[in-house]
Amino acid sequence: MEKLDCVVVGAGWYGLAAAKQYHCTQPASSLAVFDSQKTLGGTWAEERLYPGLKSNNLWGTYEYPDFPMDTPTFGVKKDEHIPGKVINTYLKAYAARFGITDSLRLETKVLVAEHQDTAEGGWVLTVASPNQGETKLFARRVIFATGLTSEAFLPHFEGQETFGGRIFHSKYFKQNDDTLKTAKRVTVFGATKFAWDAVYAYATAGVKVDWVIRSSGHGPCWVSPPYVTPLKKWIEKLANVRFLSWFSPCVWGDVDGYGGIRQFFHGTAIGRPIVNTFWKILGADVITLMGYDSHPDLAKLKPWTEAMFTGASFSILNYDTDFLELIKGDDINIYVGEIDHLSPGKVHLSDGTEFESEALLANTGWKHVPAIKLLPEGIERELGVPHILSEHAPAEDVANTQELIESADREIFKRFPRLKDQPVWNKNYVPITEQKGIDSNDEVTPCKPLTPYMLYHFIVPPSERFLRPRDTAFIGIVSNFSNMITAHLQGLWISAYFSGRLEKDPAAATSDETAMRNLQHETMLYNRFGKWRYPTDGTRNPNFIFDAVPYLDLLLRDLGLETHRKKGFLNELFDPYGPEDYRHVNDEWEGKYGDTKPVKQSV
């Protein structure tokens, strides 16, 4: 049986960052990166680059800190969104630059991961590839980087057997892009940014589009121009201004050293109205800039959720031509209703509306649980991945421990009373699989009630079973506007944790009952927070926008590095953080905690 020091499962943004950081900080260790796709890149793999796909981020905010996406090499300039093909090229160049290309094992799917409950720990992985079939190997450490948009969820539509046209998930738009040339009329179902992209691609190709948005769903996602406010501020950078992060209720926010100011804004009767005003102004500005109230069709795309309670589903208008003018035209029909059933060549809505359709592109969500059989049976409870809800779970099941849940809720509402007033974004909400005419037999669906991810600092299981051998980590279960910086720092954090070189080390809590209890409380507090802070985005996994900078502070603090990285007090408060501010993090850490330097650890 092959033996490896470390295996990374997934070769997207986060998986590549984890592999690079492990390889560069532990170059003598053996490493392999498995991915079931034919090419690296995850969402940005070649087989997923559908027509017109671009980054939401503008150039300069969508790059790893130590690998700038320079214009001469990659051809993208200031104020431009990055084409999908360029991102794929960039990720390949990153893998080559840092020596991890040879570690990639593409078209190789991890089917089973069995944890070894021995003193050494580790995992036995069953993997499958076209050339070798199923094989087993031992990995001393595994980093799960399977992503949140890897496993598409496509339900069954009543009558689809007689529909006659193609029915496919947005993940497979690339494989069905011939419909841009062959179809005359198509249906797009859903209102995520994937749906916006599909509608734009079809409409600009001269295909008539019927866009169906569930009246019993979450409604349209927030979409904004790249520059907002009367001062025309770059929105991705606006979210990374430390001063503005204070206006966001954030349970880990005090790590930035400004807890007193945060307490004023969120814990006092004077501060809370200021916070409410900030979010109302920001949301109203986006609504005005998008012109939702200027046309009846645009009004159908107006978000149903409040800006304050919206996470990383918040997207950017990044099209070559004026999409909003297209929507006002005759080639796009928008229906806020329900698909009741399909018939030969037609889509039927519950209000009796029907229209011809040659294809149905469904934006129906993702299965957020890793598609890997985990052994021994029941290990999910300690591993911290989503699993069945239970009020009578064993003690090791942190996610279902009612005492921890109740304690976390009390602390959240005490610190942030505003979160008690939850928005009612759709009083008629019905999970998609319970809607008439739509069903699914899948074991995991986007709306199946499961526990959220329950990981310490969103990275490692809060269980002595995994902390003692330091053999397990997750990367990329978070979503924010700074995913590339997050990937870079999480990757370094994981390598430091594996080698026992974290200054604030969760493994130091093992064999200490009080320390473990505190660690599990903090884990519950941070993960439970998403339910109240981002109720449509953060109930399953950590998902945030204005809370990214304090989260990066949290990772840096654990690594024993400086969190305030700007020159001068005013710059620290008002100059937005970007990849350039974290460019030398690896050098700083190596200089302070290299192989021969001891680490004074604490929990």
Short mmCIF file of C-alpha atoms in Angstrom, two decimals, residues 157-387:
data_model
loop_
_atom_site.label_atom_id
_atom_site.label_comp_id
_atom_site.label_asym_id
_atom_site.label_seq_id
_atom_site.Cartn_x
_atom_site.Cartn_y
_atom_site.Cartn_z
CA PHE A 157 -39.28 17.62 -12.32
CA GLU A 158 -42.70 16.10 -12.86
CA GLY A 159 -43.06 15.22 -16.54
CA GLN A 160 -39.35 15.50 -17.35
CA GLU A 161 -39.40 12.05 -18.99
CA THR A 162 -41.63 13.42 -21.76
CA PHE A 163 -40.12 16.90 -21.96
CA GLY A 164 -37.85 15.97 -24.86
CA GLY A 165 -35.34 18.75 -24.28
CA ARG A 166 -32.21 18.80 -22.19
CA ILE A 167 -32.39 19.33 -18.45
CA PHE A 168 -29.06 20.17 -16.86
CA HIS A 169 -27.53 21.87 -13.85
CA SER A 170 -25.55 25.08 -14.26
CA LYS A 171 -22.39 23.13 -13.36
CA TYR A 172 -22.69 21.47 -16.77
CA PHE A 173 -23.41 24.57 -18.84
CA LYS A 174 -20.05 24.14 -20.57
CA GLN A 175 -21.01 20.61 -21.72
CA ASN A 176 -24.32 21.97 -23.07
CA ASP A 177 -23.15 25.27 -24.53
CA ASP A 178 -24.08 24.13 -28.02
CA THR A 179 -27.64 25.11 -27.03
CA LEU A 180 -26.50 28.72 -27.43
CA LYS A 181 -26.42 28.03 -31.16
CA THR A 182 -29.07 25.35 -31.63
CA ALA A 183 -31.89 26.47 -29.35
CA LYS A 184 -34.41 29.18 -30.09
CA ARG A 185 -36.05 29.28 -26.65
CA VAL A 186 -34.81 28.02 -23.27
CA THR A 187 -35.84 28.14 -19.61
CA VAL A 188 -33.52 29.22 -16.81
CA PHE A 189 -34.67 28.21 -13.32
CA GLY A 190 -33.34 29.97 -10.22
CA ALA A 191 -31.99 33.39 -9.32
CA THR A 192 -28.41 32.89 -8.17
CA LYS A 193 -25.50 34.56 -9.96
CA PHE A 194 -25.14 31.36 -12.02
CA ALA A 195 -28.66 32.02 -13.32
CA TRP A 196 -27.84 35.64 -14.16
CA ASP A 197 -24.82 34.44 -16.15
CA ALA A 198 -26.85 31.86 -18.05
CA VAL A 199 -29.63 34.30 -18.93
CA TYR A 200 -27.07 36.82 -20.18
CA ALA A 201 -25.24 34.19 -22.26
CA TYR A 202 -28.43 33.01 -23.96
CA ALA A 203 -29.90 36.48 -24.52
CA THR A 204 -26.70 37.84 -26.08
CA ALA A 205 -26.62 34.77 -28.34
CA GLY A 206 -30.09 35.63 -29.65
CA VAL A 207 -31.92 32.88 -27.74
CA LYS A 208 -35.24 33.78 -26.12
CA VAL A 209 -35.14 33.14 -22.35
CA ASP A 210 -37.94 32.39 -19.91
CA TRP A 211 -36.48 33.03 -16.47
CA VAL A 212 -38.37 31.39 -13.60
CA ILE A 213 -37.73 32.51 -10.03
CA ARG A 214 -39.45 30.51 -7.29
CA SER A 215 -42.05 32.58 -5.45
CA SER A 216 -41.59 30.22 -2.48
CA GLY A 217 -37.79 30.40 -2.53
CA HIS A 218 -35.05 32.75 -1.36
CA GLY A 219 -35.65 35.22 -4.16
CA PRO A 220 -33.06 36.90 -6.40
CA CYS A 221 -29.51 37.22 -5.12
CA TRP A 222 -28.07 40.64 -4.45
CA VAL A 223 -26.18 41.98 -7.48
CA SER A 224 -24.30 45.24 -7.36
CA PRO A 225 -22.17 47.37 -9.67
CA PRO A 226 -18.45 47.09 -8.86
CA TYR A 227 -18.40 50.64 -7.49
CA VAL A 228 -20.94 51.83 -4.91
CA THR A 229 -21.84 54.85 -2.74
CA PRO A 230 -21.77 58.43 -4.08
CA LEU A 231 -17.99 58.25 -3.70
CA LYS A 232 -17.85 55.30 -6.14
CA LYS A 233 -15.96 52.99 -3.81
CA TRP A 234 -14.76 49.58 -5.02
CA ILE A 235 -17.12 47.20 -3.22
CA GLU A 236 -14.70 44.28 -2.70
CA LYS A 237 -12.27 46.68 -1.05
CA LEU A 238 -15.01 48.45 0.88
CA ALA A 239 -15.73 45.16 2.63
CA ASN A 240 -12.07 44.96 3.73
CA VAL A 241 -11.82 48.37 5.39
CA ARG A 242 -11.20 47.75 9.08
CA PHE A 243 -13.26 50.77 10.16
CA LEU A 244 -16.30 49.54 8.23
CA SER A 245 -15.92 46.02 9.63
CA TRP A 246 -16.92 47.46 13.01
CA PHE A 247 -20.46 48.00 11.69
CA SER A 248 -20.89 44.25 11.17
CA PRO A 249 -21.97 42.19 14.20
CA CYS A 250 -19.12 39.65 14.38
CA VAL A 251 -18.64 37.17 17.18
CA TRP A 252 -14.89 36.84 16.52
CA GLY A 253 -14.49 40.56 15.80
CA ASP A 254 -12.82 41.49 19.09
CA VAL A 255 -9.65 39.73 17.94
CA ASP A 256 -8.86 42.91 16.00
CA GLY A 257 -8.17 44.77 19.25
CA TYR A 258 -11.09 47.18 18.95
CA GLY A 259 -13.57 45.38 21.17
CA GLY A 260 -14.60 48.56 22.97
CA ILE A 261 -15.67 50.26 19.76
CA ARG A 262 -17.51 47.15 18.61
CA GLN A 263 -19.29 46.95 21.98
CA PHE A 264 -20.43 50.56 21.57
CA PHE A 265 -21.85 49.95 18.09
CA HIS A 266 -23.62 46.69 18.88
CA GLY A 267 -24.16 46.69 22.62
CA THR A 268 -25.57 50.15 23.27
CA ALA A 269 -28.85 51.90 22.50
CA ILE A 270 -26.90 54.71 20.82
CA GLY A 271 -24.68 52.50 18.68
CA ARG A 272 -27.27 50.12 17.25
CA PRO A 273 -29.25 52.81 15.36
CA ILE A 274 -25.96 53.95 13.80
CA VAL A 275 -25.33 50.38 12.62
CA ASN A 276 -28.86 50.06 11.25
CA THR A 277 -28.47 53.34 9.36
CA PHE A 278 -25.18 52.19 7.82
CA TRP A 279 -26.74 49.02 6.42
CA LYS A 280 -29.88 50.80 5.19
CA ILE A 281 -27.79 53.35 3.31
CA LEU A 282 -25.56 50.66 1.76
CA GLY A 283 -28.53 48.52 0.67
CA ALA A 284 -30.51 51.48 -0.65
CA ASP A 285 -27.52 52.68 -2.65
CA VAL A 286 -27.20 49.33 -4.43
CA ILE A 287 -30.96 49.22 -5.11
CA THR A 288 -30.79 52.71 -6.62
CA LEU A 289 -27.68 52.01 -8.71
CA MET A 290 -29.27 48.86 -10.14
CA GLY A 291 -32.48 50.73 -10.98
CA TYR A 292 -34.73 47.96 -9.70
CA ASP A 293 -37.62 50.35 -9.17
CA SER A 294 -37.31 51.93 -12.62
CA HIS A 295 -38.85 49.10 -14.67
CA PRO A 296 -41.36 46.31 -13.92
CA ASP A 297 -39.03 43.55 -15.13
CA LEU A 298 -36.09 44.85 -13.13
CA ALA A 299 -38.36 45.00 -10.08
CA LYS A 300 -38.72 41.22 -10.28
CA LEU A 301 -34.97 40.93 -9.65
CA LYS A 302 -34.99 43.14 -6.56
CA PRO A 303 -33.56 41.16 -3.61
CA TRP A 304 -35.95 39.94 -0.93
CA THR A 305 -33.32 39.84 1.81
CA GLU A 306 -31.82 42.75 3.72
CA ALA A 307 -28.27 43.73 2.79
CA MET A 308 -27.12 43.36 6.39
CA PHE A 309 -28.19 39.73 6.56
CA THR A 310 -26.74 38.73 3.18
CA GLY A 311 -23.49 36.80 2.91
CA ALA A 312 -21.19 35.89 0.05
CA SER A 313 -24.09 35.19 -2.35
CA PHE A 314 -23.84 38.97 -2.86
CA SER A 315 -22.57 39.25 -6.44
CA ILE A 316 -21.23 41.81 -8.89
CA LEU A 317 -22.49 43.04 -12.26
CA ASN A 318 -19.58 41.91 -14.46
CA TYR A 319 -20.91 41.75 -18.02
CA ASP A 320 -19.47 43.15 -21.26
CA THR A 321 -22.69 44.88 -22.26
CA ASP A 322 -25.60 46.40 -20.35
CA PHE A 323 -27.45 43.38 -18.98
CA LEU A 324 -30.11 45.56 -17.36
CA GLU A 325 -31.11 46.95 -20.77
CA LEU A 326 -31.38 43.38 -22.08
CA ILE A 327 -33.80 42.55 -19.28
CA LYS A 328 -36.04 45.42 -20.32
CA GLY A 329 -36.20 44.03 -23.86
CA ASP A 330 -38.37 41.35 -25.47
CA ASP A 331 -35.89 38.46 -25.42
CA ILE A 332 -36.15 37.82 -21.66
CA ASN A 333 -39.38 36.99 -19.83
CA ILE A 334 -39.18 36.87 -16.02
CA TYR A 335 -41.72 34.87 -14.03
CA VAL A 336 -41.91 34.85 -10.24
CA GLY A 337 -43.78 31.60 -9.74
CA GLU A 338 -43.45 27.83 -9.51
CA ILE A 339 -42.71 25.17 -12.11
CA ASP A 340 -45.68 22.81 -11.78
CA HIS A 341 -44.69 20.25 -14.41
CA LEU A 342 -43.13 19.68 -17.80
CA SER A 343 -44.74 18.30 -20.93
CA PRO A 344 -43.40 17.62 -24.42
CA GLY A 345 -41.52 20.78 -25.36
CA LYS A 346 -43.22 22.92 -22.70
CA VAL A 347 -42.82 24.25 -19.17
CA HIS A 348 -45.97 24.75 -17.10
CA LEU A 349 -46.18 27.09 -14.11
CA SER A 350 -48.58 26.67 -11.20
CA ASP A 351 -50.63 29.74 -12.20
CA GLY A 352 -51.48 28.16 -15.58
CA THR A 353 -48.79 29.96 -17.58
CA GLU A 354 -47.07 27.74 -20.13
CA PHE A 355 -44.38 28.33 -22.71
CA GLU A 356 -42.31 26.38 -25.20
CA SER A 357 -38.82 25.35 -24.19
CA GLU A 358 -36.00 23.38 -25.82
CA ALA A 359 -33.82 23.19 -22.70
CA LEU A 360 -34.13 23.69 -18.95
CA LEU A 361 -31.04 25.00 -17.15
CA ALA A 362 -31.56 24.49 -13.43
CA ASN A 363 -29.75 26.52 -10.79
CA THR A 364 -30.96 24.34 -7.95
CA GLY A 365 -28.06 24.45 -5.55
CA TRP A 366 -25.26 22.24 -4.34
CA LYS A 367 -24.66 19.34 -1.99
CA HIS A 368 -22.38 20.90 0.60
CA VAL A 369 -21.38 17.63 2.30
CA PRO A 370 -18.21 15.91 0.99
CA ALA A 371 -19.21 13.10 -1.41
CA ILE A 372 -16.92 10.65 0.36
CA LYS A 373 -17.92 7.66 2.47
CA LEU A 374 -16.42 8.34 5.89
CA LEU A 375 -15.47 5.47 8.17
CA PRO A 376 -15.76 4.21 10.86
CA GLU A 377 -19.54 4.60 10.75
CA GLY A 378 -20.77 7.64 12.65
CA ILE A 379 -17.42 9.43 12.50
CA GLU A 380 -19.18 12.51 11.08
CA ARG A 381 -20.26 13.40 14.62
CA GLU A 382 -16.68 13.97 15.75
CA LEU A 383 -15.30 15.06 12.39
CA GLY A 384 -17.51 18.15 12.33
CA VAL A 385 -19.11 17.67 8.91
CA PRO A 386 -22.88 18.10 8.47
CA HIS A 387 -24.98 15.18 9.71
#
